[in-house]
Amino acid sequence: MKNKNTVLILGITSMLILISVQVFIIIGIWKQKNETFALKYTILSKDALAYINRRMPDVGFDTVRFLLTKYSEKANKELHSVKDQKESDEKKKDILNYFTKVLNQEQYLSRLLSTYFEKWGFEKKFNSTIVIQNLEMIANDTIVIYRSEDFANRLGPDRSKKPAPNENYRSKILVNWFRWEDNNYRLVFDYLIDFSDKQKVILKETSATLGLSTFSILLVGIMFMVTFRNLKEEQRLSNLKTDFINNMTHELKTPLSTITVAGKTLEMPQIRNDDSKILETAKLIGKQSVHLNQLINMILEISMWERTQFQLDKKTVDIGEFLNDVVESFKSGGGNHASIIQKYDFKGTKVDLDVVYFTTLVNNLLSNAVKYSDKEPVIEIDGFAQDNNICIMFADNGIGINKVDQKHIFDKFYRASTGNIHKFKGLGLGLYYVKKIAEAHGGDVSVSSKPGKGSTFTVTLQNIS
Ligand code: ADP
């Protein structure tokens, strides 16, 4: 048990470590791909801008500049003539709105970039954003219309340095920043792009790594499950064997100690003088020896089956008559206090079977029906022949078997609510024997049962003579 738990804990821990490492690696790859993606498009857009600028400076923004120059001339004058602070604030707001609107709507740079990207076989679908950093109206004095915090923080007055990375741009690529100045205004703005399909593209690029790592985790998981199941099964079998050895020792000890006591009794002078007592003790020794012999034979036979196939000595019998005989001898033996109701009528159906083995099969089922009963045992035997099959049902009013045990009762050494402390004596071999015999005859055995309500064992046979 301890060993199993250690394996379980070790297995789960290593699985968790493996999954964490894999997740860590994947996040790393994802981040790296993200950065590479951004870097690739930054370089590409710089190339594109240089290319566009070399041909026509201001291209992409020529309409914008024209509109802004025209607008700012008028707006500047109006702003400078306003005296009231509130009105001035309103005016500034209008100017900022106009600049933002025109910059975002009238620029053609995005289209030019898109064409450039497409030409070089890159992703051409992206969204562009223009973020105004600083806008001033200039006449004799300078009126600041808008100044972003970021702009105020940017290094140096000449703005020749690259802007400091802005947190809000995290998923966006800063293509360039622009600084325009004419007689009426001074403007600094950033031009950003972001790819809506970016995650898809990265996912496509990382899919092989992702797939492989998921597969490897799955594989390790399956291997772990299989190993753990094998270990559990091994432990179950080893427990069953231990139970079996304990039960067997107990079963063998009972007749042996009876024989020993009987032997000691025979040594007593008062017994030796009484013929009837001698006879009684001798009979007891004989009975216990037979029982001991049966037990040993059963164990020997089972171990023989492990190595060799069943050797059946089949004879053609009338199945109804055969069952009648077995039931009769059972009634005169261990089942004398059981009521056995024989409902079957096979109408003289003949079957090929090994009489010795099949008698054992029926006896095991009948004796279990008596053994696992907490009241007066009532056993109903029913059956029918159909096509080439016959079916025999043994229904009892015993203690019943729960669903979990039903799955295992035909296993070797299995005893329901196992353990060597068992209310009912046994070795867990009876039903294993029944199953083996039924299968050797080309048939099978199954059980249906409800705890407290009794059990029905159904034996099917295929080869009717
Ligand atoms: P054993 O009787 O020696 O334990 P068996 O292989 O005959 O071994 O039976 C396996 C288990 O199935 C038993 O331990 C018992 O719990 C259960 N069982 C078998 N027959 C019946 C029955 N007729 N009613 C209730 N339980 C049964």
CSV table of C-alpha atoms and ligand atoms in Angstrom, one decimal:
chain,number,residue,atom,x,y,z
A,1,MET,CA,0.0,0.0,0.0
A,2,LYS,CA,2.8,2.3,1.0
A,3,ASN,CA,4.7,1.5,-2.1
A,4,LYS,CA,1.6,2.2,-4.3
A,5,ASN,CA,1.1,5.6,-2.6
A,6,THR,CA,4.7,6.5,-3.1
A,7,VAL,CA,4.5,5.6,-6.8
A,8,LEU,CA,1.3,7.6,-7.1
A,9,ILE,CA,2.8,10.7,-5.4
A,10,LEU,CA,6.0,10.5,-7.3
A,11,GLY,CA,4.1,10.0,-10.6
A,12,ILE,CA,1.8,12.9,-10.0
A,13,THR,CA,4.6,15.2,-8.9
A,14,SER,CA,6.7,14.4,-11.9
A,15,MET,CA,3.7,14.9,-14.2
A,16,LEU,CA,3.1,18.3,-12.6
A,17,ILE,CA,6.8,19.2,-13.0
A,18,LEU,CA,6.7,18.1,-16.6
A,19,ILE,CA,3.5,20.0,-17.3
A,20,SER,CA,4.9,23.2,-15.6
A,21,VAL,CA,8.2,22.9,-17.5
A,22,GLN,CA,6.3,22.5,-20.8
A,23,VAL,CA,4.0,25.4,-20.0
A,24,PHE,CA,7.0,27.5,-19.1
A,25,ILE,CA,8.7,26.6,-22.4
A,26,ILE,CA,5.6,27.3,-24.4
A,27,ILE,CA,5.0,30.7,-22.7
A,28,GLY,CA,8.7,31.5,-23.5
A,29,ILE,CA,8.3,30.5,-27.1
A,30,TRP,CA,5.1,32.4,-27.4
A,31,LYS,CA,6.7,35.6,-26.0
A,32,GLN,CA,9.7,35.1,-28.2
A,33,LYS,CA,7.5,34.7,-31.3
A,34,ASN,CA,5.5,37.8,-30.2
A,35,GLU,CA,8.7,39.8,-30.0
A,36,THR,CA,10.0,38.4,-33.3
A,37,PHE,CA,6.7,39.3,-34.9
A,38,ALA,CA,6.8,42.9,-33.6
A,39,LEU,CA,10.5,43.2,-34.6
A,40,LYS,CA,9.9,41.8,-38.0
A,41,TYR,CA,7.1,44.2,-38.7
A,42,THR,CA,8.9,47.2,-37.2
A,43,ILE,CA,11.9,46.6,-39.4
A,44,LEU,CA,9.6,46.0,-42.4
A,45,SER,CA,7.6,49.1,-41.8
A,46,LYS,CA,10.8,51.2,-41.4
A,47,ASP,CA,12.0,49.8,-44.7
A,48,ALA,CA,8.6,50.6,-46.2
A,49,LEU,CA,8.6,54.2,-44.8
A,50,ALA,CA,12.2,54.8,-46.1
A,51,TYR,CA,11.2,53.4,-49.5
A,52,ILE,CA,8.1,55.6,-49.6
A,53,ASN,CA,9.9,58.7,-48.4
A,54,ARG,CA,12.7,58.3,-50.8
A,55,ARG,CA,10.2,58.6,-53.6
A,56,MET,CA,7.8,61.2,-52.3
A,57,PRO,CA,8.3,62.9,-49.0
A,58,ASP,CA,5.1,63.3,-47.1
A,59,VAL,CA,3.5,60.7,-49.2
A,60,GLY,CA,0.7,59.1,-47.3
A,61,PHE,CA,0.1,62.3,-45.4
A,62,ASP,CA,0.0,65.0,-48.1
A,63,THR,CA,-3.7,65.5,-48.0
A,64,VAL,CA,-3.6,65.6,-44.2
A,65,ARG,CA,-0.9,68.3,-44.2
A,66,PHE,CA,-2.8,70.3,-46.7
A,67,LEU,CA,-6.0,70.2,-44.6
A,68,LEU,CA,-4.2,70.9,-41.4
A,69,THR,CA,-2.3,73.9,-42.7
A,70,LYS,CA,-5.5,75.3,-44.0
A,71,TYR,CA,-7.5,74.7,-40.9
A,72,SER,CA,-4.8,75.8,-38.4
A,73,GLU,CA,-4.4,79.2,-40.0
A,74,LYS,CA,-8.0,80.0,-39.2
A,75,ALA,CA,-8.1,78.2,-35.9
A,76,ASN,CA,-4.9,79.8,-34.7
A,77,LYS,CA,-6.3,83.2,-35.3
A,78,GLU,CA,-9.6,82.4,-33.5
A,79,LEU,CA,-7.8,80.9,-30.6
A,80,HIS,CA,-5.5,83.8,-30.1
A,81,SER,CA,-8.5,86.3,-30.2
A,82,VAL,CA,-10.5,84.4,-27.5
A,83,LYS,CA,-10.2,86.1,-24.1
A,84,ASP,CA,-12.5,84.0,-22.1
A,85,GLN,CA,-10.8,80.9,-20.5
A,86,LYS,CA,-13.8,78.7,-20.9
A,87,GLU,CA,-14.2,79.6,-24.5
A,88,SER,CA,-10.5,79.0,-25.1
A,89,ASP,CA,-10.7,75.5,-23.6
A,90,GLU,CA,-13.6,74.7,-25.9
A,91,LYS,CA,-11.6,76.0,-28.9
A,92,LYS,CA,-8.6,73.8,-27.9
A,93,LYS,CA,-10.8,70.8,-27.7
A,94,ASP,CA,-12.2,71.5,-31.1
A,95,ILE,CA,-8.7,71.9,-32.6
A,96,LEU,CA,-7.5,68.6,-31.0
A,97,ASN,CA,-10.6,66.8,-32.3
A,98,TYR,CA,-10.1,68.1,-35.8
A,99,PHE,CA,-6.5,67.1,-35.9
A,100,THR,CA,-7.2,63.6,-34.5
A,101,LYS,CA,-10.1,63.1,-37.0
A,102,VAL,CA,-8.1,64.3,-40.1
A,103,LEU,CA,-5.0,62.4,-39.1
A,104,ASN,CA,-6.9,59.2,-38.7
A,105,GLN,CA,-9.2,59.5,-41.6
A,106,GLU,CA,-7.3,61.1,-44.4
A,107,GLN,CA,-3.9,59.3,-44.2
A,108,TYR,CA,-3.0,56.9,-47.0
A,109,LEU,CA,0.1,55.6,-45.3
A,110,SER,CA,-1.7,52.5,-44.0
A,111,ARG,CA,-2.7,51.6,-47.6
A,112,LEU,CA,0.8,52.1,-48.9
A,113,LEU,CA,2.2,50.0,-46.1
A,114,SER,CA,-0.3,47.2,-46.7
A,115,THR,CA,0.6,47.1,-50.4
A,116,TYR,CA,4.3,47.0,-49.4
A,117,PHE,CA,3.8,44.2,-46.9
A,118,GLU,CA,1.8,42.2,-49.5
A,119,LYS,CA,4.5,42.7,-52.1
A,120,TRP,CA,7.0,41.1,-49.8
A,121,GLY,CA,4.6,38.2,-48.9
A,122,PHE,CA,3.8,39.4,-45.4
A,123,GLU,CA,0.5,39.8,-43.5
A,124,LYS,CA,-1.3,42.7,-45.1
A,125,LYS,CA,-4.3,43.1,-42.8
A,126,PHE,CA,-3.7,45.4,-39.9
A,127,ASN,CA,-5.3,48.4,-38.0
A,128,SER,CA,-3.5,51.7,-37.7
A,129,THR,CA,-3.8,54.2,-34.9
A,130,ILE,CA,-2.5,57.7,-34.7
A,131,VAL,CA,-1.7,59.0,-31.2
A,132,ILE,CA,-1.1,62.7,-30.8
A,133,GLN,CA,1.6,63.3,-28.3
A,134,ASN,CA,2.0,67.1,-28.6
A,135,LEU,CA,0.0,69.8,-30.3
A,136,GLU,CA,0.8,73.5,-30.1
A,137,MET,CA,-0.5,76.6,-31.9
A,138,ILE,CA,2.1,79.1,-32.6
A,139,ALA,CA,1.9,82.8,-33.3
A,140,ASN,CA,3.8,85.4,-31.2
A,141,ASP,CA,3.3,83.1,-28.3
A,142,THR,CA,2.8,79.3,-28.1
A,143,ILE,CA,-0.5,77.8,-26.9
A,144,VAL,CA,-0.3,74.1,-25.9
A,145,ILE,CA,-3.5,72.4,-27.2
A,146,TYR,CA,-2.5,69.0,-25.9
A,147,ARG,CA,0.5,67.4,-24.4
A,148,SER,CA,0.6,63.7,-23.4
A,149,GLU,CA,2.3,62.7,-20.2
A,150,ASP,CA,4.3,60.3,-22.3
A,151,PHE,CA,5.6,63.2,-24.4
A,152,ALA,CA,6.5,65.2,-21.4
A,153,ASN,CA,8.5,62.3,-20.2
A,154,ARG,CA,10.3,61.7,-23.4
A,155,LEU,CA,14.0,62.4,-23.3
A,156,GLY,CA,15.6,65.6,-24.7
A,157,PRO,CA,14.1,68.6,-26.3
A,158,ASP,CA,15.1,67.7,-29.8
A,159,ARG,CA,13.1,64.5,-29.9
A,160,SER,CA,15.6,62.8,-32.1
A,161,LYS,CA,15.6,59.8,-29.8
A,162,LYS,CA,13.3,57.0,-30.0
A,163,PRO,CA,10.2,57.4,-27.8
A,164,ALA,CA,10.2,55.5,-24.6
A,165,PRO,CA,8.1,52.3,-24.9
A,166,ASN,CA,4.6,53.1,-23.9
A,167,GLU,CA,2.6,50.6,-21.8
A,168,ASN,CA,-0.6,51.3,-23.8
A,169,TYR,CA,1.2,50.2,-27.0
A,170,ARG,CA,1.9,46.8,-25.7
A,171,SER,CA,0.2,44.9,-28.4
A,172,LYS,CA,0.9,47.5,-31.1
A,173,ILE,CA,3.9,48.2,-33.2
A,174,LEU,CA,5.2,51.7,-33.2
A,175,VAL,CA,6.1,52.3,-36.9
A,176,ASN,CA,7.3,55.8,-36.6
A,177,TRP,CA,6.7,59.1,-34.9
A,178,PHE,CA,6.3,62.3,-36.8
A,179,ARG,CA,7.1,65.9,-36.0
A,180,TRP,CA,5.6,68.6,-38.2
A,181,GLU,CA,5.9,72.3,-37.8
A,182,ASP,CA,4.6,75.2,-39.9
A,183,ASN,CA,3.7,78.8,-39.3
A,184,ASN,CA,0.7,78.0,-37.2
A,185,TYR,CA,1.2,74.7,-35.5
A,186,ARG,CA,3.7,72.2,-34.1
A,187,LEU,CA,2.6,68.6,-34.0
A,188,VAL,CA,4.2,65.4,-32.7
A,189,PHE,CA,2.3,62.1,-33.2
A,190,ASP,CA,3.0,58.4,-33.2
A,191,TYR,CA,1.9,56.1,-36.0
A,192,LEU,CA,1.1,52.6,-34.7
A,193,ILE,CA,-0.2,49.4,-36.3
A,194,ASP,CA,-1.6,46.2,-34.8
A,195,PHE,CA,-2.4,43.0,-36.4
A,196,SER,CA,-5.8,41.5,-35.6
A,197,ASP,CA,-4.6,38.1,-36.9
A,198,LYS,CA,-1.3,38.3,-35.0
A,199,GLN,CA,-2.3,35.6,-32.4
A,200,LYS,CA,-3.5,33.3,-35.2
A,201,VAL,CA,-0.3,33.7,-37.1
A,202,ILE,CA,1.8,33.0,-34.0
A,203,LEU,CA,-0.4,30.1,-33.1
A,204,LYS,CA,0.2,28.7,-36.6
A,205,GLU,CA,3.9,29.1,-36.2
A,206,THR,CA,3.9,27.5,-32.7
A,207,SER,CA,1.4,24.8,-33.5
A,208,ALA,CA,4.0,22.1,-34.1
A,209,THR,CA,5.7,22.8,-30.8
A,210,LEU,CA,2.4,23.0,-29.0
A,211,GLY,CA,1.1,19.8,-30.6
A,212,LEU,CA,4.3,17.9,-29.8
A,213,SER,CA,4.4,19.0,-26.2
A,214,THR,CA,0.7,18.2,-25.6
A,215,PHE,CA,1.4,14.8,-27.2
A,216,SER,CA,4.4,14.1,-25.0
A,217,ILE,CA,2.4,15.1,-21.9
A,218,LEU,CA,-0.4,12.8,-23.0
A,219,LEU,CA,2.0,10.0,-23.7
A,220,VAL,CA,3.6,10.3,-20.3
A,221,GLY,CA,0.2,10.5,-18.7
A,222,ILE,CA,-1.0,7.3,-20.4
A,223,MET,CA,2.2,5.5,-19.5
A,224,PHE,CA,1.8,6.6,-15.9
A,225,MET,CA,-1.8,5.4,-15.8
A,226,VAL,CA,-0.9,2.0,-17.4
A,227,THR,CA,2.0,1.5,-14.9
A,228,PHE,CA,-0.1,2.5,-12.0
A,229,ARG,CA,-2.9,0.2,-13.1
A,230,ASN,CA,-0.5,-2.7,-13.5
A,231,LEU,CA,0.9,-2.0,-10.0
A,232,LYS,CA,-2.6,-1.9,-8.6
A,233,GLU,CA,-3.5,-5.1,-10.3
A,234,GLU,CA,-0.3,-6.8,-9.1
A,235,GLN,CA,-1.0,-5.6,-5.6
A,236,ARG,CA,-4.6,-6.9,-5.8
A,237,LEU,CA,-3.3,-10.3,-7.0
A,238,SER,CA,-0.7,-10.5,-4.3
A,239,ASN,CA,-3.4,-9.6,-1.7
A,240,LEU,CA,-5.7,-12.3,-3.1
A,241,LYS,CA,-2.8,-14.8,-2.9
A,242,THR,CA,-2.1,-13.9,0.7
A,243,ASP,CA,-5.9,-14.3,1.5
A,244,PHE,CA,-5.9,-17.6,-0.3
A,245,ILE,CA,-2.9,-19.0,1.6
A,246,ASN,CA,-4.5,-17.9,4.9
A,247,ASN,CA,-7.9,-19.4,4.0
A,248,MET,CA,-6.3,-22.6,2.7
A,249,THR,CA,-4.2,-23.0,5.8
A,250,HIS,CA,-7.4,-22.6,7.8
A,251,GLU,CA,-9.3,-25.1,5.6
A,252,LEU,CA,-6.6,-27.7,5.8
A,253,LYS,CA,-6.1,-27.3,9.5
A,254,THR,CA,-9.7,-28.0,10.4
A,255,PRO,CA,-9.8,-31.6,9.2
A,256,LEU,CA,-6.2,-32.2,10.2
A,257,SER,CA,-6.8,-31.2,13.8
A,258,THR,CA,-10.0,-33.3,13.9
A,259,ILE,CA,-7.9,-36.3,12.7
A,260,THR,CA,-5.3,-35.5,15.3
A,261,VAL,CA,-7.9,-35.3,18.1
A,262,ALA,CA,-9.5,-38.5,16.8
A,263,GLY,CA,-6.1,-40.3,16.8
A,264,LYS,CA,-5.5,-39.2,20.4
A,265,THR,CA,-9.1,-40.4,21.3
A,266,LEU,CA,-8.3,-43.8,19.9
A,267,GLU,CA,-5.3,-44.1,22.3
A,268,MET,CA,-7.5,-43.8,25.3
A,269,PRO,CA,-8.2,-47.2,27.1
A,270,GLN,CA,-11.8,-46.4,27.8
A,271,ILE,CA,-12.5,-45.8,24.0
A,272,ARG,CA,-10.5,-48.9,22.9
A,273,ASN,CA,-12.9,-51.1,25.0
A,274,ASP,CA,-15.9,-49.6,23.3
A,275,ASP,CA,-16.3,-50.9,19.7
A,276,SER,CA,-19.0,-48.5,18.8
A,277,LYS,CA,-16.8,-45.5,19.8
A,278,ILE,CA,-13.9,-46.9,17.8
A,279,LEU,CA,-16.1,-47.3,14.8
A,280,GLU,CA,-17.5,-43.7,15.2
A,281,THR,CA,-14.0,-42.3,15.5
A,282,ALA,CA,-12.7,-44.3,12.5
A,283,LYS,CA,-15.6,-43.0,10.5
A,284,LEU,CA,-14.8,-39.4,11.5
A,285,ILE,CA,-11.2,-39.9,10.5
A,286,GLY,CA,-12.3,-41.4,7.2
A,287,LYS,CA,-14.7,-38.5,6.5
A,288,GLN,CA,-12.1,-35.8,7.4
A,289,SER,CA,-9.4,-37.6,5.3
A,290,VAL,CA,-11.8,-37.6,2.3
A,291,HIS,CA,-12.4,-33.9,2.8
A,292,LEU,CA,-8.7,-33.2,3.1
A,293,ASN,CA,-8.1,-35.2,0.0
A,294,GLN,CA,-10.8,-33.2,-1.9
A,295,LEU,CA,-9.2,-29.9,-0.8
A,296,ILE,CA,-5.7,-31.0,-1.9
A,297,ASN,CA,-7.0,-32.4,-5.2
A,298,MET,CA,-8.8,-29.1,-5.9
A,299,ILE,CA,-5.6,-27.1,-5.3
A,300,LEU,CA,-3.6,-29.6,-7.4
A,301,GLU,CA,-6.1,-29.4,-10.2
A,302,ILE,CA,-6.1,-25.7,-10.4
A,303,SER,CA,-2.3,-25.5,-10.6
A,304,MET,CA,-2.5,-28.2,-13.3
A,305,TRP,CA,-4.9,-26.1,-15.3
A,306,GLU,CA,-2.4,-23.3,-15.3
A,307,ARG,CA,0.0,-25.4,-17.2
A,308,THR,CA,-2.2,-27.6,-19.4
A,309,GLN,CA,-5.5,-27.4,-21.2
A,310,PHE,CA,-8.6,-29.0,-19.9
A,311,GLN,CA,-8.8,-32.7,-20.9
A,312,LEU,CA,-12.6,-33.3,-21.2
A,313,ASP,CA,-13.9,-36.8,-21.4
A,314,LYS,CA,-17.3,-36.0,-23.0
A,315,LYS,CA,-20.3,-38.3,-23.0
A,316,THR,CA,-23.8,-37.7,-24.4
A,317,VAL,CA,-26.3,-37.3,-21.6
A,318,ASP,CA,-29.9,-36.3,-21.2
A,319,ILE,CA,-29.4,-33.0,-19.5
A,320,GLY,CA,-32.7,-33.1,-17.6
A,321,GLU,CA,-31.9,-36.6,-16.2
A,322,PHE,CA,-28.3,-35.6,-15.5
A,323,LEU,CA,-29.4,-32.5,-13.4
A,324,ASN,CA,-32.0,-34.7,-11.6
A,325,ASP,CA,-29.2,-37.1,-10.5
A,326,VAL,CA,-26.8,-34.4,-9.4
A,327,VAL,CA,-29.6,-32.6,-7.4
A,328,GLU,CA,-30.6,-35.9,-5.8
A,329,SER,CA,-27.1,-36.7,-4.6
A,330,PHE,CA,-26.7,-33.1,-3.4
A,331,LYS,CA,-29.8,-33.3,-1.4
A,332,SER,CA,-28.6,-36.4,0.3
A,333,GLY,CA,-25.2,-34.7,1.0
A,334,GLY,CA,-24.5,-31.1,2.0
A,335,GLY,CA,-27.8,-29.7,0.7
A,336,ASN,CA,-30.1,-31.8,2.9
A,337,HIS,CA,-31.6,-28.7,4.6
A,338,ALA,CA,-32.2,-26.8,1.4
A,339,SER,CA,-35.4,-26.7,-0.6
A,340,ILE,CA,-34.6,-27.2,-4.2
A,341,ILE,CA,-37.3,-26.5,-6.8
A,342,GLN,CA,-36.6,-28.1,-10.2
A,343,LYS,CA,-38.6,-26.1,-12.8
A,344,TYR,CA,-36.7,-27.1,-15.9
A,345,ASP,CA,-38.0,-29.3,-18.6
A,346,PHE,CA,-35.5,-30.0,-21.3
A,347,LYS,CA,-37.8,-32.5,-23.1
A,348,GLY,CA,-35.1,-35.1,-23.4
A,349,THR,CA,-32.4,-32.7,-24.9
A,350,LYS,CA,-29.1,-34.4,-25.2
A,351,VAL,CA,-25.8,-32.7,-24.5
A,352,ASP,CA,-22.2,-33.7,-24.8
A,353,LEU,CA,-20.4,-33.1,-21.5
A,354,ASP,CA,-17.8,-34.3,-19.1
A,355,VAL,CA,-19.9,-35.8,-16.4
A,356,VAL,CA,-17.3,-35.5,-13.6
A,357,TYR,CA,-16.5,-31.8,-14.3
A,358,PHE,CA,-20.0,-30.8,-15.0
A,359,THR,CA,-21.2,-32.4,-11.7
A,360,THR,CA,-18.5,-30.3,-9.9
A,361,LEU,CA,-19.9,-27.2,-11.7
A,362,VAL,CA,-23.5,-27.9,-10.6
A,363,ASN,CA,-22.3,-28.9,-7.1
A,364,ASN,CA,-20.3,-25.7,-6.6
A,365,LEU,CA,-23.2,-23.5,-7.6
A,366,LEU,CA,-25.6,-25.4,-5.4
A,367,SER,CA,-23.3,-25.5,-2.4
A,368,ASN,CA,-22.6,-21.7,-2.8
A,369,ALA,CA,-26.4,-21.1,-2.8
A,370,VAL,CA,-26.6,-22.9,0.5
A,371,LYS,CA,-23.4,-21.5,2.0
A,372,TYR,CA,-24.2,-17.8,1.2
A,373,SER,CA,-27.6,-17.8,2.7
A,374,ASP,CA,-28.7,-16.3,6.0
A,375,LYS,CA,-32.1,-18.0,6.0
A,376,GLU,CA,-33.6,-21.4,5.0
A,377,PRO,CA,-32.1,-21.8,1.6
A,378,VAL,CA,-34.5,-22.1,-1.3
A,379,ILE,CA,-33.0,-22.8,-4.7
A,380,GLU,CA,-34.8,-22.7,-8.0
A,381,ILE,CA,-33.3,-24.5,-11.0
A,382,ASP,CA,-34.8,-23.5,-14.3
A,383,GLY,CA,-33.6,-24.1,-17.8
A,384,PHE,CA,-34.5,-24.4,-21.5
A,385,ALA,CA,-33.0,-25.5,-24.8
A,386,GLN,CA,-33.2,-23.2,-27.8
A,387,ASP,CA,-31.6,-23.7,-31.2
A,388,ASN,CA,-28.2,-25.1,-30.5
A,389,ASN,CA,-28.0,-23.7,-26.9
A,390,ILE,CA,-29.1,-24.7,-23.5
A,391,CYS,CA,-29.4,-22.4,-20.6
A,392,ILE,CA,-29.5,-23.4,-16.9
A,393,MET,CA,-30.4,-20.9,-14.2
A,394,PHE,CA,-29.7,-21.4,-10.5
A,395,ALA,CA,-31.6,-18.8,-8.4
A,396,ASP,CA,-31.2,-18.6,-4.7
A,397,ASN,CA,-32.6,-16.5,-1.8
A,398,GLY,CA,-29.2,-15.9,-0.3
A,399,ILE,CA,-27.3,-12.8,0.8
A,400,GLY,CA,-26.7,-11.6,-2.8
A,401,ILE,CA,-23.6,-10.0,-4.3
A,402,ASN,CA,-22.9,-6.3,-4.8
A,403,LYS,CA,-22.1,-4.8,-8.2
A,404,VAL,CA,-18.4,-4.4,-7.6
A,405,ASP,CA,-17.9,-8.0,-6.4
A,406,GLN,CA,-20.0,-9.3,-9.3
A,407,LYS,CA,-17.2,-8.2,-11.6
A,408,HIS,CA,-14.6,-10.3,-9.8
A,409,ILE,CA,-16.3,-13.4,-8.3
A,410,PHE,CA,-15.2,-15.6,-11.2
A,411,ASP,CA,-11.5,-14.6,-10.7
A,412,LYS,CA,-9.2,-17.0,-9.1
A,413,PHE,CA,-8.9,-16.7,-5.3
A,414,TYR,CA,-11.5,-13.9,-5.2
A,415,ARG,CA,-13.8,-13.8,-2.2
A,416,ALA,CA,-16.4,-11.1,-1.8
A,417,SER,CA,-15.5,-8.8,1.1
A,418,THR,CA,-12.2,-10.6,1.0
A,419,GLY,CA,-9.9,-11.3,3.9
A,420,ASN,CA,-9.1,-14.3,5.9
A,421,ILE,CA,-11.6,-13.3,8.5
A,422,HIS,CA,-14.7,-14.4,6.6
A,423,LYS,CA,-18.1,-15.4,7.9
A,424,PHE,CA,-18.3,-18.1,5.3
A,425,LYS,CA,-15.4,-20.5,4.8
A,426,GLY,CA,-13.9,-20.9,1.4
A,427,LEU,CA,-10.9,-20.6,-0.9
A,428,GLY,CA,-12.3,-18.3,-3.6
A,429,LEU,CA,-11.9,-21.1,-6.2
A,430,GLY,CA,-15.4,-22.5,-6.6
A,431,LEU,CA,-16.7,-20.0,-9.1
A,432,TYR,CA,-13.3,-19.9,-10.9
A,433,TYR,CA,-13.7,-23.6,-11.3
A,434,VAL,CA,-17.3,-23.2,-12.6
A,435,LYS,CA,-16.2,-20.6,-15.2
A,436,LYS,CA,-13.3,-22.7,-16.4
A,437,ILE,CA,-15.5,-25.8,-16.7
A,438,ALA,CA,-18.3,-23.9,-18.6
A,439,GLU,CA,-15.7,-22.3,-21.0
A,440,ALA,CA,-14.1,-25.7,-21.6
A,441,HIS,CA,-17.5,-26.9,-22.7
A,442,GLY,CA,-17.8,-24.0,-25.1
A,443,GLY,CA,-20.2,-22.2,-22.8
A,444,ASP,CA,-20.1,-19.5,-20.2
A,445,VAL,CA,-21.5,-18.5,-16.8
A,446,SER,CA,-22.8,-15.1,-15.7
A,447,VAL,CA,-24.4,-13.7,-12.6
A,448,SER,CA,-27.2,-11.3,-11.7
A,449,SER,CA,-27.7,-10.4,-8.2
A,450,LYS,CA,-29.0,-7.8,-5.7
A,451,PRO,CA,-27.6,-7.7,-2.1
A,452,GLY,CA,-30.1,-9.1,0.3
A,453,LYS,CA,-32.4,-10.4,-2.5
A,454,GLY,CA,-30.5,-13.4,-3.7
A,455,SER,CA,-28.4,-14.3,-6.8
A,456,THR,CA,-29.0,-16.1,-10.1
A,457,PHE,CA,-26.2,-17.9,-11.9
A,458,THR,CA,-26.9,-18.7,-15.6
A,459,VAL,CA,-24.8,-21.4,-17.3
A,460,THR,CA,-25.0,-21.5,-21.1
A,461,LEU,CA,-23.8,-24.4,-23.2
A,462,GLN,CA,-23.5,-24.4,-26.9
A,463,ASN,CA,-22.9,-27.8,-28.4
A,464,ILE,CA,-26.0,-29.8,-27.9
A,465,SER,CA,-25.4,-33.3,-29.1
B,1,ADP,P1,-15.6,-19.3,-2.0
B,1,ADP,O1,-17.0,-19.7,-1.8
B,1,ADP,O2,-14.6,-20.3,-1.6
B,1,ADP,O3,-15.3,-18.0,-1.3
B,1,ADP,P2,-16.3,-19.0,-4.8
B,1,ADP,O4,-15.4,-18.8,-6.0
B,1,ADP,O5,-17.2,-20.1,-4.8
B,1,ADP,O6,-15.3,-19.0,-3.5
B,1,ADP,O7,-17.2,-17.7,-4.6
B,1,ADP,C1,-16.5,-16.4,-4.7
B,1,ADP,C2,-17.3,-15.4,-3.9
B,1,ADP,O8,-18.5,-15.2,-4.5
B,1,ADP,C3,-17.6,-15.8,-2.5
B,1,ADP,O9,-16.6,-15.4,-1.6
B,1,ADP,C4,-19.0,-15.2,-2.2
B,1,ADP,O10,-18.8,-14.0,-1.6
B,1,ADP,C5,-19.6,-15.0,-3.6
B,1,ADP,N1,-20.7,-15.9,-3.9
B,1,ADP,C6,-20.6,-17.0,-4.6
B,1,ADP,N2,-21.8,-17.6,-4.8
B,1,ADP,C7,-22.7,-16.8,-4.1
B,1,ADP,C8,-24.1,-16.9,-3.8
B,1,ADP,N3,-24.8,-17.9,-4.3
B,1,ADP,N4,-24.6,-15.9,-3.1
B,1,ADP,C9,-23.9,-14.9,-2.6
B,1,ADP,N5,-22.6,-14.8,-2.8
B,1,ADP,C10,-22.0,-15.8,-3.5
